[in-house]
Amino acid sequence: MNYSRFITTVSAARKASPIRLLTELMQKSPPSLISLAGGAPNPNVFPFKRATVAIAHGTAVEIGEDLMKRALQYSASAGIPELLSWLKAFQQNLHNPPTANYSPEQGQMEVCVTTGSQEGLCKVFEMLINPGDNILLDAPTYSGTLAALRPLGCNIINVPSDQHGIIPKALKEILSTWSSEDVKNHSHHLPKFLYTIPNGCNPTGNSLTAERKKEIYQLARKYDFLIIEDDPYYFLQFEKPWAPTFLSMDVDGRVIRTDSFSKILSSGLRIGFLTGPKPLIDRVILHIQVSTMHTSTFTQIMISQLLHQWGEKGFLEHIDRVVEFYRTQRDAMLIAADKWLKDLAEWYPPAAGMFLWIKIKGVSDTQQLIMEKALQKEVLLVPGGAFNIDSSEPSSYVRASFSLSSPAQMDLVSKIFLNSYQDSFSHN
């Protein structure tokens, strides 16, 4: 693939930081190397000496004095080597991407660690979007994505979706605006990429079917656009087998995938990872070199120690326990909604994630209902407008998260929401 046509002028102008390259060279060198090159502080003056982290299912993670010196020091911008090698092997075993054995120019699969998947997403957007570029996404979608896209000046084209995600027929119709000549001539008006959250979408809970993914991927090949597969809820799918990913069908090297440990290991440790074609991931790493420099070495070592202790088998067993918890939470949310809200609202049971997307009948915009009526009764949900491309557009939906509340609290919230709904109508 010719990646140069996707990359912005700013991204194309990025060059490797000589000091960052020296840091990486020093870390690969034998202990006998005497270096006066790096600007790294001496770890002997740091007050933190060792740490023991108790683990729920496994032995404690021990970070002794030598490892702690490394954990407190600068590290490679792409991620620490032992975490990167674990993640690469894991992605290959889990998704079996066709690009794993490609040459770098062909779009060989590459991985880099990011400070949460949000950092990876923002840097991907900034690498790809020039003002005026067309991009495709299925809204309602994650408000953080919309907030990252809006200042970049792109034209966001909304692709219709239903409870099974993007509707390929609707996408095909939108794409028919462009001719085969446009594709052949690489018209700058062609959409640069399609962004989607394929599993347990935030806020809708929608999950794309395997069949639809295949159709969408073929359209991406036909119209030569990239696919950004933002998949933070991949590990929160309630049914097995898990849906095949866009990465697993990527014969061209046109998929950039974001994964996150936030929902399954810790949201505060800020560890995510990007997987995609090496020419594009390398551009993101160049951006990391001059922005965050690297994700916290300490948190990378902590997670790496745990993953190596568990192995893939132990990690997937942990995922099963997490999924079991969220499945129980989802079921409790559905029971509460069914008990109190079935006459005033409609919804689809989510197949993944942590959200129930509720359409309120007879209400054109839920903003006032949530931010005034429900809030007065000390109940908070998110009005659906927050997830629209234009957040001032009215929405008859609300998003309810079932991650933190107990079944009794979900029941109470649903009951209070019913009262708020009835109050708003009695005052009209």
Short mmCIF file of C-alpha atoms in Angstrom, two decimals:
data_model
loop_
_atom_site.label_atom_id
_atom_site.label_comp_id
_atom_site.label_asym_id
_atom_site.label_seq_id
_atom_site.Cartn_x
_atom_site.Cartn_y
_atom_site.Cartn_z
CA MET A 1 0.00 0.00 0.00
CA ASN A 2 1.07 3.58 -0.61
CA TYR A 3 0.85 5.06 2.89
CA SER A 4 2.30 8.46 1.94
CA ARG A 5 -1.06 9.66 0.60
CA PHE A 6 -2.69 9.15 4.02
CA ILE A 7 -0.07 11.00 6.08
CA THR A 8 -0.31 14.73 6.84
CA THR A 9 2.51 17.15 6.03
CA VAL A 10 3.23 17.54 9.75
CA SER A 11 3.50 13.79 10.29
CA ALA A 12 5.63 13.31 7.16
CA ALA A 13 8.03 15.98 8.46
CA ARG A 14 8.68 14.17 11.77
CA LYS A 15 12.25 12.91 12.24
CA ALA A 16 13.66 10.65 14.92
CA SER A 17 14.95 12.42 18.04
CA PRO A 18 18.72 11.72 18.27
CA ILE A 19 18.59 11.72 22.09
CA ARG A 20 15.68 9.26 22.14
CA LEU A 21 17.63 6.97 19.79
CA LEU A 22 20.63 7.16 22.14
CA THR A 23 18.39 6.17 25.07
CA GLU A 24 17.25 3.09 23.17
CA LEU A 25 20.82 2.27 22.09
CA MET A 26 22.06 2.47 25.69
CA GLN A 27 19.32 0.13 26.87
CA LYS A 28 20.33 -2.49 24.29
CA SER A 29 24.05 -2.18 25.08
CA PRO A 30 26.04 -4.57 27.33
CA PRO A 31 26.59 -3.48 30.98
CA SER A 32 30.30 -3.02 30.17
CA LEU A 33 29.47 0.06 28.02
CA ILE A 34 30.63 3.31 29.63
CA SER A 35 28.32 6.07 28.47
CA LEU A 36 28.65 9.80 28.95
CA ALA A 37 26.00 10.32 26.28
CA GLY A 38 22.57 10.21 27.84
CA GLY A 39 20.91 12.89 29.95
CA ALA A 40 19.35 10.32 32.27
CA PRO A 41 19.37 11.16 36.00
CA ASN A 42 21.13 8.83 38.42
CA PRO A 43 18.49 6.46 39.90
CA ASN A 44 20.49 6.10 43.13
CA VAL A 45 19.17 9.50 44.21
CA PHE A 46 15.49 8.52 43.75
CA PRO A 47 13.66 7.82 47.05
CA PHE A 48 11.70 4.77 45.79
CA LYS A 49 13.66 1.56 46.39
CA ARG A 50 11.42 -1.48 45.94
CA ALA A 51 7.75 -2.44 45.67
CA THR A 52 5.55 -5.47 46.23
CA VAL A 53 2.14 -5.49 44.56
CA ALA A 54 -0.36 -8.08 45.84
CA ILE A 55 -2.28 -9.81 43.02
CA ALA A 56 -5.82 -11.23 43.25
CA HIS A 57 -5.13 -14.41 41.24
CA GLY A 58 -1.42 -15.09 41.29
CA THR A 59 1.71 -14.43 43.32
CA ALA A 60 2.71 -10.88 44.21
CA VAL A 61 4.59 -8.80 41.64
CA GLU A 62 8.00 -8.04 43.14
CA ILE A 63 9.97 -5.05 41.90
CA GLY A 64 13.37 -5.34 43.57
CA GLU A 65 16.05 -2.63 43.79
CA ASP A 66 17.64 -3.26 40.37
CA LEU A 67 14.33 -3.52 38.55
CA MET A 68 13.06 -0.44 40.42
CA LYS A 69 16.03 1.59 39.12
CA ARG A 70 14.95 0.64 35.60
CA ALA A 71 11.26 1.29 36.36
CA LEU A 72 12.05 4.86 37.47
CA GLN A 73 14.20 5.64 34.43
CA TYR A 74 13.52 6.83 30.88
CA SER A 75 12.68 4.03 28.44
CA ALA A 76 12.08 3.44 24.71
CA SER A 77 9.27 5.45 23.11
CA ALA A 78 7.62 2.37 21.56
CA GLY A 79 7.41 0.57 24.90
CA ILE A 80 9.73 -1.57 27.05
CA PRO A 81 11.05 -4.59 25.05
CA GLU A 82 9.60 -7.37 27.25
CA LEU A 83 6.08 -5.87 27.22
CA LEU A 84 6.23 -5.24 23.46
CA SER A 85 7.35 -8.80 22.69
CA TRP A 86 4.54 -10.20 24.90
CA LEU A 87 1.93 -8.00 23.18
CA LYS A 88 3.16 -8.83 19.66
CA ALA A 89 3.00 -12.57 20.34
CA PHE A 90 -0.42 -12.16 21.96
CA GLN A 91 -1.85 -10.19 19.00
CA GLN A 92 -0.53 -12.81 16.58
CA ASN A 93 -1.99 -15.71 18.58
CA LEU A 94 -5.32 -14.00 19.20
CA HIS A 95 -5.99 -12.35 15.82
CA ASN A 96 -3.59 -14.15 13.46
CA PRO A 97 -3.22 -11.03 11.27
CA PRO A 98 -2.23 -11.76 7.66
CA THR A 99 0.27 -8.86 7.89
CA ALA A 100 2.38 -10.55 10.61
CA ASN A 101 4.91 -11.85 8.08
CA TYR A 102 4.76 -9.02 5.54
CA SER A 103 7.76 -6.79 4.83
CA PRO A 104 7.69 -3.39 6.59
CA GLU A 105 6.86 -1.57 3.32
CA GLN A 106 3.92 -3.94 2.69
CA GLY A 107 2.43 -2.99 6.05
CA GLN A 108 3.97 -5.55 8.42
CA MET A 109 2.13 -5.74 11.75
CA GLU A 110 3.74 -3.49 14.34
CA VAL A 111 2.80 -2.74 17.96
CA CYS A 112 3.55 0.22 20.22
CA VAL A 113 2.54 0.99 23.80
CA THR A 114 0.55 4.19 24.40
CA THR A 115 -0.56 6.07 27.51
CA GLY A 116 -4.04 4.60 27.35
CA SER A 117 -5.64 3.93 23.96
CA GLN A 118 -6.82 7.58 23.92
CA GLU A 119 -3.24 8.78 23.34
CA GLY A 120 -2.88 6.31 20.48
CA LEU A 121 -6.15 7.46 18.92
CA CYS A 122 -5.29 11.18 19.14
CA LYS A 123 -1.88 10.62 17.58
CA VAL A 124 -3.39 8.50 14.79
CA PHE A 125 -5.93 11.25 14.03
CA GLU A 126 -3.20 13.90 13.98
CA MET A 127 -1.08 11.71 11.68
CA LEU A 128 -3.91 11.26 9.15
CA ILE A 129 -6.16 14.33 9.13
CA ASN A 130 -5.63 17.51 7.15
CA PRO A 131 -8.30 20.24 7.44
CA GLY A 132 -11.08 19.49 4.93
CA ASP A 133 -10.44 15.72 4.79
CA ASN A 134 -13.49 13.46 4.72
CA ILE A 135 -13.70 10.79 7.40
CA LEU A 136 -16.40 8.22 8.15
CA LEU A 137 -17.81 7.14 11.50
CA ASP A 138 -21.00 5.76 13.00
CA ALA A 139 -22.47 8.24 15.49
CA PRO A 140 -23.64 8.27 18.21
CA THR A 141 -20.07 7.46 19.27
CA TYR A 142 -17.54 8.03 22.04
CA SER A 143 -17.50 11.73 22.96
CA GLY A 144 -13.71 11.64 23.46
CA THR A 145 -13.26 10.69 19.81
CA LEU A 146 -15.53 13.53 18.64
CA ALA A 147 -13.68 16.00 20.89
CA ALA A 148 -10.35 14.89 19.38
CA LEU A 149 -11.65 15.13 15.80
CA ARG A 150 -13.51 18.47 15.87
CA PRO A 151 -10.48 20.80 16.16
CA LEU A 152 -8.73 19.02 13.26
CA GLY A 153 -11.19 20.52 10.78
CA CYS A 154 -12.25 17.33 9.03
CA ASN A 155 -15.67 16.66 7.52
CA ILE A 156 -17.26 13.94 9.62
CA ILE A 157 -19.63 11.81 7.52
CA ASN A 158 -22.07 9.85 9.67
CA VAL A 159 -22.69 6.24 8.61
CA PRO A 160 -26.08 4.83 9.74
CA SER A 161 -25.97 1.92 12.19
CA ASP A 162 -28.35 -0.32 14.12
CA GLN A 163 -27.95 -2.76 17.02
CA HIS A 164 -25.50 -4.77 14.88
CA GLY A 165 -23.25 -1.77 14.16
CA ILE A 166 -22.56 -0.06 10.84
CA ILE A 167 -25.02 -0.97 8.06
CA PRO A 168 -22.85 -1.94 5.05
CA LYS A 169 -25.60 -1.07 2.57
CA ALA A 170 -25.76 2.49 3.97
CA LEU A 171 -21.95 2.77 3.84
CA LYS A 172 -21.99 1.57 0.23
CA GLU A 173 -24.55 4.22 -0.64
CA ILE A 174 -22.44 7.00 0.91
CA LEU A 175 -19.32 5.76 -0.90
CA SER A 176 -21.12 5.66 -4.26
CA THR A 177 -20.61 9.46 -4.29
CA TRP A 178 -17.05 8.69 -5.43
CA SER A 179 -16.32 7.10 -8.82
CA SER A 180 -13.75 4.48 -9.75
CA GLU A 181 -11.85 7.34 -11.41
CA ASP A 182 -11.64 9.13 -8.05
CA VAL A 183 -10.17 5.96 -6.51
CA LYS A 184 -7.72 5.47 -9.40
CA ASN A 185 -6.55 9.08 -9.21
CA HIS A 186 -6.38 9.05 -5.39
CA SER A 187 -8.75 12.01 -5.23
CA HIS A 188 -8.07 13.99 -2.04
CA HIS A 189 -11.83 14.04 -1.45
CA LEU A 190 -11.93 10.26 -0.87
CA PRO A 191 -12.55 9.40 2.79
CA LYS A 192 -9.24 8.91 4.62
CA PHE A 193 -10.56 6.38 7.09
CA LEU A 194 -13.57 4.77 8.74
CA TYR A 195 -13.57 4.93 12.55
CA THR A 196 -15.69 2.50 14.55
CA ILE A 197 -15.97 0.89 17.99
CA PRO A 198 -16.87 -2.66 16.86
CA ASN A 199 -17.71 -4.26 20.22
CA GLY A 200 -19.97 -2.86 22.94
CA CYS A 201 -19.81 0.58 21.37
CA ASN A 202 -19.77 3.51 23.78
CA PRO A 203 -22.59 4.67 24.10
CA THR A 204 -24.89 2.38 22.10
CA GLY A 205 -23.67 -1.07 23.18
CA ASN A 206 -23.83 -2.10 19.48
CA SER A 207 -21.50 -4.84 18.23
CA LEU A 208 -20.62 -5.41 14.58
CA THR A 209 -21.29 -8.88 13.19
CA ALA A 210 -18.50 -10.84 11.44
CA GLU A 211 -20.47 -10.75 8.19
CA ARG A 212 -20.78 -6.97 8.26
CA LYS A 213 -17.08 -6.59 9.03
CA LYS A 214 -16.20 -8.61 5.93
CA GLU A 215 -18.46 -6.43 3.78
CA ILE A 216 -17.02 -3.23 5.27
CA TYR A 217 -13.45 -4.43 4.74
CA GLN A 218 -14.19 -5.13 1.06
CA LEU A 219 -15.57 -1.58 0.71
CA ALA A 220 -12.39 -0.23 2.32
CA ARG A 221 -10.38 -2.11 -0.32
CA LYS A 222 -12.57 -0.85 -3.15
CA TYR A 223 -12.45 2.81 -2.05
CA ASP A 224 -8.94 2.62 -0.55
CA PHE A 225 -9.56 3.97 2.94
CA LEU A 226 -8.07 2.91 6.27
CA ILE A 227 -10.07 1.37 9.13
CA ILE A 228 -9.50 2.55 12.69
CA GLU A 229 -10.70 -0.31 14.88
CA ASP A 230 -11.09 1.26 18.34
CA ASP A 231 -11.78 -1.78 20.51
CA PRO A 232 -11.54 -1.03 24.26
CA TYR A 233 -14.46 -3.41 25.01
CA TYR A 234 -13.10 -6.35 22.96
CA PHE A 235 -12.35 -8.24 26.17
CA LEU A 236 -15.85 -7.49 27.54
CA GLN A 237 -17.79 -9.60 25.01
CA PHE A 238 -20.44 -11.62 26.84
CA GLU A 239 -20.65 -14.53 24.42
CA LYS A 240 -17.99 -16.80 22.92
CA PRO A 241 -16.55 -17.25 20.39
CA TRP A 242 -15.44 -13.63 20.25
CA ALA A 243 -16.13 -11.85 16.98
CA PRO A 244 -13.27 -11.89 14.44
CA THR A 245 -11.57 -8.49 14.25
CA PHE A 246 -10.83 -6.24 11.29
CA LEU A 247 -7.15 -6.90 12.13
CA SER A 248 -7.69 -10.62 11.56
CA MET A 249 -8.93 -10.00 8.00
CA ASP A 250 -6.44 -7.26 7.09
CA VAL A 251 -4.72 -8.59 3.95
CA ASP A 252 -3.73 -5.08 2.78
CA GLY A 253 -2.31 -3.51 5.93
CA ARG A 254 -5.08 -0.90 6.15
CA VAL A 255 -6.27 -1.50 9.74
CA ILE A 256 -5.04 0.45 12.77
CA ARG A 257 -6.30 -1.18 15.95
CA THR A 258 -6.38 0.29 19.46
CA ASP A 259 -6.53 -1.97 22.50
CA SER A 260 -6.76 -0.98 26.14
CA PHE A 261 -6.04 -2.52 29.52
CA SER A 262 -8.22 0.15 31.15
CA LYS A 263 -11.37 -1.96 31.48
CA ILE A 264 -9.61 -5.16 32.57
CA LEU A 265 -6.39 -4.39 34.51
CA SER A 266 -6.56 -0.70 35.50
CA SER A 267 -7.85 2.53 34.05
CA GLY A 268 -5.47 4.64 36.14
CA LEU A 269 -2.24 2.91 35.08
CA ARG A 270 -2.86 4.33 31.55
CA ILE A 271 -1.65 1.48 29.36
CA GLY A 272 -3.01 0.91 25.87
CA PHE A 273 -1.43 -0.36 22.68
CA LEU A 274 -1.69 0.29 18.96
CA THR A 275 -1.41 -2.44 16.34
CA GLY A 276 -1.16 -1.65 12.65
CA PRO A 277 1.06 -1.35 9.59
CA LYS A 278 4.66 -0.53 10.52
CA PRO A 279 4.97 2.60 8.29
CA LEU A 280 2.05 4.19 10.19
CA ILE A 281 2.92 2.96 13.71
CA ASP A 282 6.48 4.27 13.20
CA ARG A 283 5.02 7.76 12.54
CA VAL A 284 3.06 7.57 15.82
CA ILE A 285 6.25 6.58 17.68
CA LEU A 286 8.02 9.64 16.25
CA HIS A 287 5.20 11.78 17.68
CA ILE A 288 5.48 10.04 21.07
CA GLN A 289 9.24 10.80 21.09
CA VAL A 290 8.52 14.54 21.20
CA SER A 291 5.35 14.57 23.31
CA THR A 292 5.02 12.13 26.22
CA MET A 293 8.43 10.55 25.31
CA HIS A 294 7.11 7.20 26.52
CA THR A 295 4.41 5.63 28.66
CA SER A 296 5.40 5.37 32.36
CA THR A 297 8.18 2.77 32.65
CA PHE A 298 6.96 1.84 36.13
CA THR A 299 3.44 0.95 35.01
CA GLN A 300 4.78 -0.91 31.95
CA ILE A 301 7.08 -3.01 34.15
CA MET A 302 4.26 -3.69 36.62
CA ILE A 303 1.93 -4.92 33.87
CA SER A 304 4.69 -6.78 32.04
CA GLN A 305 5.66 -8.67 35.22
CA LEU A 306 2.04 -9.67 35.74
CA LEU A 307 1.49 -10.78 32.12
CA HIS A 308 4.69 -12.84 32.08
CA GLN A 309 3.69 -14.43 35.39
CA TRP A 310 0.18 -15.26 34.16
CA GLY A 311 1.07 -16.12 30.56
CA GLU A 312 -1.63 -15.86 27.90
CA LYS A 313 -3.63 -18.63 29.57
CA GLY A 314 -3.69 -16.86 32.95
CA PHE A 315 -4.52 -13.53 31.31
CA LEU A 316 -7.48 -15.04 29.42
CA GLU A 317 -8.69 -16.73 32.64
CA HIS A 318 -8.65 -13.28 34.27
CA ILE A 319 -10.68 -11.94 31.31
CA ASP A 320 -13.26 -14.70 31.89
CA ARG A 321 -13.68 -13.55 35.50
CA VAL A 322 -14.04 -9.91 34.41
CA VAL A 323 -16.61 -10.85 31.75
CA GLU A 324 -18.59 -12.88 34.28
CA PHE A 325 -18.79 -9.82 36.56
CA TYR A 326 -19.96 -7.50 33.77
CA ARG A 327 -22.43 -10.05 32.42
CA THR A 328 -24.04 -10.23 35.88
CA GLN A 329 -24.08 -6.41 36.04
CA ARG A 330 -25.66 -6.15 32.60
CA ASP A 331 -28.34 -8.68 33.53
CA ALA A 332 -29.15 -6.72 36.71
CA MET A 333 -29.45 -3.51 34.65
CA LEU A 334 -31.79 -5.23 32.17
CA ILE A 335 -33.95 -6.59 35.02
CA ALA A 336 -34.24 -3.09 36.57
CA ALA A 337 -35.01 -1.46 33.21
CA ASP A 338 -37.60 -4.09 32.39
CA LYS A 339 -39.27 -3.67 35.78
CA TRP A 340 -39.58 0.13 35.69
CA LEU A 341 -39.00 1.49 32.20
CA LYS A 342 -40.56 -0.87 29.66
CA ASP A 343 -43.63 1.32 29.14
CA LEU A 344 -41.70 4.55 28.58
CA ALA A 345 -38.52 3.33 26.83
CA GLU A 346 -36.95 0.78 24.51
CA TRP A 347 -33.45 -0.72 24.29
CA TYR A 348 -31.41 -3.66 22.95
CA PRO A 349 -29.47 -5.89 25.37
CA PRO A 350 -25.77 -5.11 24.77
CA ALA A 351 -23.60 -8.06 23.68
CA ALA A 352 -20.45 -6.40 25.10
CA GLY A 353 -19.22 -3.43 27.09
CA MET A 354 -20.71 -1.60 30.07
CA PHE A 355 -23.54 0.55 28.72
CA LEU A 356 -27.27 0.37 28.12
CA TRP A 357 -28.52 2.81 25.45
CA ILE A 358 -32.12 3.72 26.25
CA LYS A 359 -34.55 5.48 23.89
CA ILE A 360 -37.17 7.46 25.79
CA LYS A 361 -40.55 7.48 24.06
CA GLY A 362 -42.29 10.80 23.53
CA VAL A 363 -39.19 12.83 24.46
CA SER A 364 -37.39 14.57 21.61
CA ASP A 365 -34.46 15.66 23.80
CA THR A 366 -33.41 14.12 27.14
CA GLN A 367 -31.09 16.99 28.17
CA GLN A 368 -33.58 18.69 30.51
CA LEU A 369 -34.99 15.41 31.82
CA ILE A 370 -31.49 14.29 32.91
CA MET A 371 -29.73 17.53 33.86
CA GLU A 372 -32.67 18.98 35.77
CA LYS A 373 -35.40 16.51 36.75
CA ALA A 374 -33.26 13.41 37.42
CA LEU A 375 -30.34 15.36 38.89
CA GLN A 376 -32.69 17.03 41.41
CA LYS A 377 -33.50 13.52 42.62
CA GLU A 378 -29.74 12.73 42.86
CA VAL A 379 -29.65 10.45 39.85
CA LEU A 380 -27.24 10.97 36.99
CA LEU A 381 -27.20 9.47 33.50
CA VAL A 382 -25.71 10.89 30.28
CA PRO A 383 -28.05 12.64 27.81
CA GLY A 384 -27.67 11.11 24.35
CA GLY A 385 -26.77 14.42 22.68
CA ALA A 386 -23.24 14.20 24.14
CA PHE A 387 -22.47 11.45 21.62
CA ASN A 388 -23.78 13.18 18.50
CA ILE A 389 -21.42 14.73 15.92
CA ASP A 390 -23.16 18.02 16.74
CA SER A 391 -23.69 17.79 20.50
CA SER A 392 -26.34 20.55 20.39
CA GLU A 393 -28.58 18.29 18.27
CA PRO A 394 -31.49 16.90 20.31
CA SER A 395 -31.45 13.22 21.25
CA SER A 396 -34.20 11.04 22.68
CA TYR A 397 -31.63 8.67 24.22
CA VAL A 398 -29.83 8.33 27.55
CA ARG A 399 -26.75 6.25 28.38
CA ALA A 400 -26.77 4.20 31.56
CA SER A 401 -23.49 2.62 32.72
CA PHE A 402 -23.79 -0.60 34.71
CA SER A 403 -20.12 -0.93 35.71
CA LEU A 404 -20.10 0.56 39.24
CA SER A 405 -23.63 0.39 40.69
CA SER A 406 -25.09 -2.50 42.68
CA PRO A 407 -28.26 -4.25 41.43
CA ALA A 408 -30.21 -2.47 44.21
CA GLN A 409 -28.88 0.92 43.04
CA MET A 410 -29.76 0.13 39.41
CA ASP A 411 -33.27 -0.75 40.52
CA LEU A 412 -33.55 2.50 42.51
CA VAL A 413 -32.20 4.65 39.65
CA SER A 414 -34.67 3.10 37.21
CA LYS A 415 -37.54 3.76 39.62
CA ILE A 416 -36.44 7.39 40.20
CA PHE A 417 -36.00 7.91 36.47
CA LEU A 418 -39.58 6.73 35.91
CA ASN A 419 -40.74 9.31 38.51
CA SER A 420 -38.69 12.07 36.82
CA TYR A 421 -40.25 11.16 33.47
CA GLN A 422 -43.75 11.23 34.94
CA ASP A 423 -43.02 14.58 36.68
CA SER A 424 -41.82 16.20 33.48
CA PHE A 425 -45.04 15.21 31.72
CA SER A 426 -47.30 16.26 34.59
CA HIS A 427 -45.70 19.75 34.49
CA ASN A 428 -46.09 20.15 30.72
#
